XYZ file of C-alpha atoms in Angstrom:
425
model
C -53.034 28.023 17.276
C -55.505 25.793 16.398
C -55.049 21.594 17.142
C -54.734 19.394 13.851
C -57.822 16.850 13.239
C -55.191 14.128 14.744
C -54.413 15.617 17.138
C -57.743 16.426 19.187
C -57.996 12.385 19.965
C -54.733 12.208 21.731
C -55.342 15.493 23.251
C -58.864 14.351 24.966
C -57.171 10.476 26.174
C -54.365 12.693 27.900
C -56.720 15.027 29.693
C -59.157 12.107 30.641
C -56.072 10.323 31.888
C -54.762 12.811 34.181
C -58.441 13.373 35.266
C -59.205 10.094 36.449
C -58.102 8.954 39.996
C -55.840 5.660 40.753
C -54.389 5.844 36.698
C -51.057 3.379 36.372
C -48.406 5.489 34.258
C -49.374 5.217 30.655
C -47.903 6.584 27.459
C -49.257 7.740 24.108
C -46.777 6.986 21.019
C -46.883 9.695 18.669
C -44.775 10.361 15.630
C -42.059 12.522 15.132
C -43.410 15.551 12.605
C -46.426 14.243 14.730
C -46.631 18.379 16.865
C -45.938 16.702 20.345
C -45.076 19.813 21.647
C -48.173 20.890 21.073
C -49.992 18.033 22.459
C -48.418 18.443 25.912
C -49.104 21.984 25.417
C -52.879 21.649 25.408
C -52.823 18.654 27.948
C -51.883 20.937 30.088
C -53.735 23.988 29.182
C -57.010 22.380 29.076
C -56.614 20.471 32.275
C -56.431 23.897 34.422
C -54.311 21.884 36.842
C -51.064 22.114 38.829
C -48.700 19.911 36.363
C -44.977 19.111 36.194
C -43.732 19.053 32.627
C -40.501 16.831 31.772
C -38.109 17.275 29.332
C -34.326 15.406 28.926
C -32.451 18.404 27.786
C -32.970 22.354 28.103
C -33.534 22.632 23.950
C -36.686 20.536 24.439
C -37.778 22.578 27.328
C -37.665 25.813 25.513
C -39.315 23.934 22.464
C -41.986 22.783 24.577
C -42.398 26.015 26.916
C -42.978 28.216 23.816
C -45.123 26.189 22.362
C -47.229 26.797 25.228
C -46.625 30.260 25.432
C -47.686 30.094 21.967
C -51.394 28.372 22.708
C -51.610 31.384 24.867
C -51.000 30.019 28.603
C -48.367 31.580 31.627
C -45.708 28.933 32.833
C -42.801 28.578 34.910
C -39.232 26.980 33.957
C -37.332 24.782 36.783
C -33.836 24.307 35.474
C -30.781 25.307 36.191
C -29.151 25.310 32.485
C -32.411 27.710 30.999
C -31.299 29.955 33.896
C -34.648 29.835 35.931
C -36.058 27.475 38.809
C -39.597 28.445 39.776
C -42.539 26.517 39.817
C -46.270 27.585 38.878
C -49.269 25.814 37.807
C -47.404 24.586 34.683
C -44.325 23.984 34.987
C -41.508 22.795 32.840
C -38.662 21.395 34.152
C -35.197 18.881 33.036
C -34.633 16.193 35.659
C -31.251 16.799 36.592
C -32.140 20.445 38.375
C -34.783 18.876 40.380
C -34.253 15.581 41.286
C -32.899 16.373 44.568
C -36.033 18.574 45.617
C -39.292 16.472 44.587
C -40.537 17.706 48.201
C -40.385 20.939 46.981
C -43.039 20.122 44.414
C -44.902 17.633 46.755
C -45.357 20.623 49.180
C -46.336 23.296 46.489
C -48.824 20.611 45.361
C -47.878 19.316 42.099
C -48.829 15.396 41.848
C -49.396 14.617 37.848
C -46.232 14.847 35.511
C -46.165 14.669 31.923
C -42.704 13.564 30.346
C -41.598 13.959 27.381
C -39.448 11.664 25.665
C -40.084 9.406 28.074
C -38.126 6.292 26.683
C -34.941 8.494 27.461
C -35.169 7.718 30.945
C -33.782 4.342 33.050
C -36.966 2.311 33.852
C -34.918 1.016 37.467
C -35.660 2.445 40.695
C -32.484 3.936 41.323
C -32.840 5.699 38.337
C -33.442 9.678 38.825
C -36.924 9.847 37.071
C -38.149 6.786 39.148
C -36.784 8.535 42.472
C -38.256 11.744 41.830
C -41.535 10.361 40.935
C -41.653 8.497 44.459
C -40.307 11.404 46.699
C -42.644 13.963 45.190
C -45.329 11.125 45.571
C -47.068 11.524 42.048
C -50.681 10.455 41.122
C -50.445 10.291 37.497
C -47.658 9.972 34.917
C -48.049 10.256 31.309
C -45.291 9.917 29.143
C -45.074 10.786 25.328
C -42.385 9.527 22.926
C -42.071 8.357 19.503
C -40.464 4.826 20.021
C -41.506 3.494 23.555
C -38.525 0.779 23.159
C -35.991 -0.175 25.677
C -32.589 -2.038 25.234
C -32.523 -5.408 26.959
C -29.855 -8.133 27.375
C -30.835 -11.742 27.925
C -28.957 -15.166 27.927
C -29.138 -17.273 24.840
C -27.905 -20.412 23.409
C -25.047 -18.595 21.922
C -24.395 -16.613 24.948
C -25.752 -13.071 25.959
C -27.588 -11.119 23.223
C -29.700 -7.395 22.882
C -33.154 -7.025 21.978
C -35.512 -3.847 21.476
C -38.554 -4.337 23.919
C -41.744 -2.089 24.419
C -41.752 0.272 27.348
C -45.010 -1.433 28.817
C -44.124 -4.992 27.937
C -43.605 -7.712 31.034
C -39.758 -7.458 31.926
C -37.428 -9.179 34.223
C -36.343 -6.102 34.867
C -39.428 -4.436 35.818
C -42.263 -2.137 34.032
C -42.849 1.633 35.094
C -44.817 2.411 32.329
C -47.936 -0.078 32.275
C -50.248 0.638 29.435
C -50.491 2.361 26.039
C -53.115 4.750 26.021
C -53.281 5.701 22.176
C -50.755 5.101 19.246
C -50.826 7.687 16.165
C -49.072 5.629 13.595
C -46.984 7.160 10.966
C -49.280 6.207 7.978
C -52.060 8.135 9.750
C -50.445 11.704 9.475
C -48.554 10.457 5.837
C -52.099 10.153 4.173
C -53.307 13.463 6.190
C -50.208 15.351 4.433
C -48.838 16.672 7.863
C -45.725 13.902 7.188
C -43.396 15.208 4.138
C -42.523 13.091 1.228
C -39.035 11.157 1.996
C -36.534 10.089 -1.148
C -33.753 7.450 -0.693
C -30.671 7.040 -1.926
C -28.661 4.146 -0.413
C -25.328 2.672 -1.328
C -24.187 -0.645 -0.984
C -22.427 -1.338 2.454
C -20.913 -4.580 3.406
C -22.216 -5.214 7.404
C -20.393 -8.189 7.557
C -17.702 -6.580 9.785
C -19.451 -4.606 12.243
C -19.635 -6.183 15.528
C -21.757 -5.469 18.696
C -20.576 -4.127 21.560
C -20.819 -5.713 25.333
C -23.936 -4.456 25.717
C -25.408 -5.319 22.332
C -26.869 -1.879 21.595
C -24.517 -0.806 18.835
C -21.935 -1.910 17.247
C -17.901 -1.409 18.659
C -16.040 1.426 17.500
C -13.136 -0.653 16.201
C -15.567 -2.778 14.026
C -16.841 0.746 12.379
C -13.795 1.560 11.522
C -13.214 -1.984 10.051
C -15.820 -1.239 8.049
C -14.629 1.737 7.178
C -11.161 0.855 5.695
C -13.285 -2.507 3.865
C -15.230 0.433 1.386
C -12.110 2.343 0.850
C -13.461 4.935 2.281
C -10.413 5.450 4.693
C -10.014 5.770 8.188
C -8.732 9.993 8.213
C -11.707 11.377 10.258
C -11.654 15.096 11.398
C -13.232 15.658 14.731
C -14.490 19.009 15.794
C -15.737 19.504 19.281
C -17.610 22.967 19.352
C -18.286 25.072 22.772
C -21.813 25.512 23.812
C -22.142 28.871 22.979
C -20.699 28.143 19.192
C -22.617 25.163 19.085
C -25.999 27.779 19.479
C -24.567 30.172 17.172
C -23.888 27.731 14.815
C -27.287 25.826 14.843
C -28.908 29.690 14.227
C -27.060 30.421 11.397
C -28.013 27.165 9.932
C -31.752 27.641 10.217
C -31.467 31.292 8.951
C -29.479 29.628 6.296
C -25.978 31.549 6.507
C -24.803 27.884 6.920
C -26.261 25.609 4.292
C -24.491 22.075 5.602
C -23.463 20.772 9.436
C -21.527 18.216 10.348
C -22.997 16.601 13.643
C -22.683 12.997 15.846
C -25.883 13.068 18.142
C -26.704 16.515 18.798
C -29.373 17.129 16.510
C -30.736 13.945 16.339
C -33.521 14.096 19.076
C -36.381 17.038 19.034
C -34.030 19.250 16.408
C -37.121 21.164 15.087
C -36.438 22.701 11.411
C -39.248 21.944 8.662
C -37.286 23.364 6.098
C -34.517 20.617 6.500
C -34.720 18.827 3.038
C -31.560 16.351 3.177
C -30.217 13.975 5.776
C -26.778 12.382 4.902
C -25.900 9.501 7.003
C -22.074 8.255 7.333
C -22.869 6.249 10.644
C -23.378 2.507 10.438
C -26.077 1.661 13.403
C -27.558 -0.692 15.362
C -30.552 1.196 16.813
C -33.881 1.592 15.294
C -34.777 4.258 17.905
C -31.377 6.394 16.446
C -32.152 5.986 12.822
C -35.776 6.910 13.174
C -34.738 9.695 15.602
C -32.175 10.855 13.028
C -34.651 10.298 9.425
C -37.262 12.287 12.038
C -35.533 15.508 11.558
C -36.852 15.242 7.979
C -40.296 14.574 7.978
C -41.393 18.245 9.226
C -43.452 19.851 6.306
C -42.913 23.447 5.082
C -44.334 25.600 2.419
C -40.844 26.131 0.819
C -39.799 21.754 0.930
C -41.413 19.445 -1.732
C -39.122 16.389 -0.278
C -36.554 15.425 1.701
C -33.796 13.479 0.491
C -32.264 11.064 2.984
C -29.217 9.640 1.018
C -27.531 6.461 3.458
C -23.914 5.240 3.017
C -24.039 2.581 5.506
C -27.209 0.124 5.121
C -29.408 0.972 7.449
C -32.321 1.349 5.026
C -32.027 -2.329 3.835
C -31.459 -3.200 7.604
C -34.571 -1.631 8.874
C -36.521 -0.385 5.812
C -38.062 3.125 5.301
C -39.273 4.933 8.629
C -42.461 5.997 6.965
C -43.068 2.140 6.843
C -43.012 1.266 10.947
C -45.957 0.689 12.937
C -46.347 -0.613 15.830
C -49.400 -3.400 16.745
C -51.173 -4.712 19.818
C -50.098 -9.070 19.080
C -52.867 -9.612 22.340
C -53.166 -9.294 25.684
C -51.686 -5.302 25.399
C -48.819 -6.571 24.168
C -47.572 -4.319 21.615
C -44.716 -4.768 18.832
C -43.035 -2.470 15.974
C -42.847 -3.808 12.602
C -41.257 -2.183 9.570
C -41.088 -2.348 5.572
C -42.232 -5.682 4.748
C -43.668 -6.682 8.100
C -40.305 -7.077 9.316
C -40.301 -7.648 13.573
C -38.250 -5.285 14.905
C -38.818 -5.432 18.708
C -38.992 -8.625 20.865
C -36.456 -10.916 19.021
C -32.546 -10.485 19.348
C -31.148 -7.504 17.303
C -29.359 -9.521 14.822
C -32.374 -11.169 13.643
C -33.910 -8.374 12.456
C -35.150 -9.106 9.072
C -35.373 -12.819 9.769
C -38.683 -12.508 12.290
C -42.120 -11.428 10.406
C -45.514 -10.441 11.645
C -47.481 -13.535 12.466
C -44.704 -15.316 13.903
C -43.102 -16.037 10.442
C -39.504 -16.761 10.851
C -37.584 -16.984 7.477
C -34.282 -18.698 8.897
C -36.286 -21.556 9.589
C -36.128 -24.617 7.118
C -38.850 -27.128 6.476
C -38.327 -30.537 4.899
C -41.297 -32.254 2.575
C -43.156 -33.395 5.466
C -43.118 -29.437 6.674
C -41.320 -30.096 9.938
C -38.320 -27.341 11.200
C -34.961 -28.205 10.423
C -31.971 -27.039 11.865
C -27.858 -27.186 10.730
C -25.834 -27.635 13.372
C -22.718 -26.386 13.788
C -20.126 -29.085 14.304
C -16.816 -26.859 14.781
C -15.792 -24.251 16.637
C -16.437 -22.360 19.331
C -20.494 -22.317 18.790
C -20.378 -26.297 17.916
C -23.748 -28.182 18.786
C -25.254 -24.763 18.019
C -28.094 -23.940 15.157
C -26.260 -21.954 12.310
C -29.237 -19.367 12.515
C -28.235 -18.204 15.996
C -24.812 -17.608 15.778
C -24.119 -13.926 15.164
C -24.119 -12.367 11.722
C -20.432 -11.065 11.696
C -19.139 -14.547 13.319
C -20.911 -16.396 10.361
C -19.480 -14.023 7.804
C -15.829 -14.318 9.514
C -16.180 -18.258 8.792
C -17.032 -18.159 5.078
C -13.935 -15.549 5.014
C -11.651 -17.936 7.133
C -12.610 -21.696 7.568
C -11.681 -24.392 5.036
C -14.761 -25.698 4.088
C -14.626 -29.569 2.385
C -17.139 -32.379 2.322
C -17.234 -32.656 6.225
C -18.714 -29.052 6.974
C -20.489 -28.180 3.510
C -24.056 -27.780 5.056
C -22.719 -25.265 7.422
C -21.659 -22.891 4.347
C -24.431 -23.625 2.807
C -26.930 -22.912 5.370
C -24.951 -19.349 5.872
C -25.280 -18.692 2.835
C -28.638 -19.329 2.349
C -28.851 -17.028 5.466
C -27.107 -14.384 4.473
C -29.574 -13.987 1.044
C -32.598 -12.993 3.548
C -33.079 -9.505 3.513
């Protein structure tokens, strides 16, 4: 198997990485559709080194082992769910089976680890990927992913609020992950043809009921369903819960197309690998830019037999974050990287429910400016938000007003600044 002409550059940084003493843990972004398998499979093939090889579940690991197997090299599996825990001088592992036994690995002389999907894991130190790493006593970490973002909550005007931050961004809450090594952005591998053609259908959605959750990271159950019952689409939903072992049956039939449709809620949303998928349906209003480019992901694989795939959402995410093909992501100074989307929207670094408000270049649309060009703000002067600007309270809260409050001569501005809100897209 012979490496694409994007990816020998990643390839080489990785190796050069893991080569070079007293390296902070680093992380190269590459796309899905991008062949990170692959990647990780001649890392570690052509740096003829002991090497630990992470993966978060055991369908990754055997993605990732045979795709090494495949560039012709011997390894060893470490995890209890593919049935096997030996080491060698590559070895892939899940962190679950082994991080009680990082001594093992110190003493058989493994110190560099490559991780896959490495934005899956907690960044704390309590965390099991952060207590592995320091009882096994690693060198060098390199960590591959698609969208090095984190969920963060911090304290705002209005009260707590979510935001998507970069992996190697300064944090209150730490940084394991210091620098980015090299980003492959989508556009790259869309003009190279490796990226297949995406169609969208949307349908009109009204958001205005969906609330976040405690934690700000998605949006509550109860509001979905809300939501739901507001498009008359009812709220009858049939769940289905399949065993393991159907669950693998069923997923093989599908690829050898016996099955032509399935029905699934996050199980084949990360590292599903099927080129010939050509349509992605989408019933599931979300918060996360991480899930929806996850989910689109499972689209963008090319095959000989797929001209397209047709992603067809019911719920508004592709006015809410634009087309994945769109993102990028961009160093703003000082190694401080961003993602941006469809119309230079800001997508990381500002509170979730401003996302379509912030631009690149610090342009922020919710902003007013009078003749002589200075910022002004509508207060609210009601309420349980009163003294606070219009433009931070929450979407949902501002929607609930228009729907609720009498509005007269006395409050007027406040409609009309949500209104004039609510028309930025």
């Amino acid at each position: 198997m012979k490496l694409r002409e994007n990816q020998i550059e990643p390839v080489a940084i990785g190796v050069e990485f893991l080569r070079t003493p007293k390296m902070k843990p680093s992380i190269i972004v590459a796309p899905t559709a991008f062949g990170k398998s692959i990647v990780i499979a001649a890392i570690a093939k052509e740096l003829g080194e002991k090497i630990l090889v992470l993966q978060p579940s055991k369908e990754l690991l055997e993605q990732n082992y045979n795709k090494f197997v495949t560039l012709g090299g011997t390894a060893s599996i470490y995890s209890a769910s593919a049935g096997s825990k030996e080491m060698g001088r590559v070895t892939y592992a899940t962190i679950g089976s082994i991080v009680n036994v990082a001594w093992k690995f110190k003493e058989y002389g493994i110190t560099k680890v490559i991780i896959d999907e490495c934005d899956r894991y907690p960044r704390n130190k309590s965390g099991q990927l952060r207590r592995f790493v320091d009882g096994m006593k690693a060198t060098h970490v390199l960590g591959l992913t698609a969208t090095p973002l984190k969920l963060q909550t911090n304290m705002g005007d209005t009260g707590p609020y979510s935001k998507l931050v970069m992996l190697t961004n300064r944090s209150k809450h730490g940084v394991f992950f210091k620098y980015i090594l090299h980003v492959s952005q989508i556009q790259d591998i869309v003009k190279l043809n490796y990226w297949s053609k995406l169609e969208y259908q949307s349908y009109d959605f009204d958001t205005g009921a969906l609330v976040y959750n405690s934690s700000g990271a998605e949006y509550t159950q109860d509001s979905i369903a809300r939501s739901y019952e507001n498009q008359n689409i009812g709220d009858k939903i049939v769940k289905k819960i399949a065993e393991v072992q159907d669950r693998k049956r069923i997923i093989e039939e599908f690829r050898n197309q016996q099955i032509r449709v399935i029905v699934q809620v996050n199980v084949l949303t990360v590292g599903f690998d099927y080129p010939e998928l050509d349509c992605l349906i989408t019933g599931r209003p979300t918060a996360s830019i991480s899930w929806w480019y996850q989910f689109v992901g499972r689209g963008t694989r090319i095959h000989d037999d797929k001209e397209d795939c047709l992603v067809v959402d019911f719920v508004g995410s592709v006015e809410r974050f634009g087309k994945v093909e769109e993102l990028y992501y961009k160093d703003t100074g000082g190694e401080e990287w961003e993602l941006f989307g469809e119309g230079k929207k800001q997508i990381t670094g500002i509170p979730m429910h401003e996302i379509g408000i912030h631009l690149e270049g610090g342009i922020n649309l919710a902003e007013k400016k009078n003749e002589d060009g200075d910022i002004e703000k509508v207060y609210m002067t009601f309420g349980k938000y009163k003294g606070k600007p219009v433009a931070s309270i929450p979407p949902y809260y501002r929607k609930w007003m228009v729907d609720n409050i009498t509005w007269g001569p006395w409050n007027i501005k406040v409609k009309e600044e949500i209104e004039r809100l609510s028309n930025i897209k």
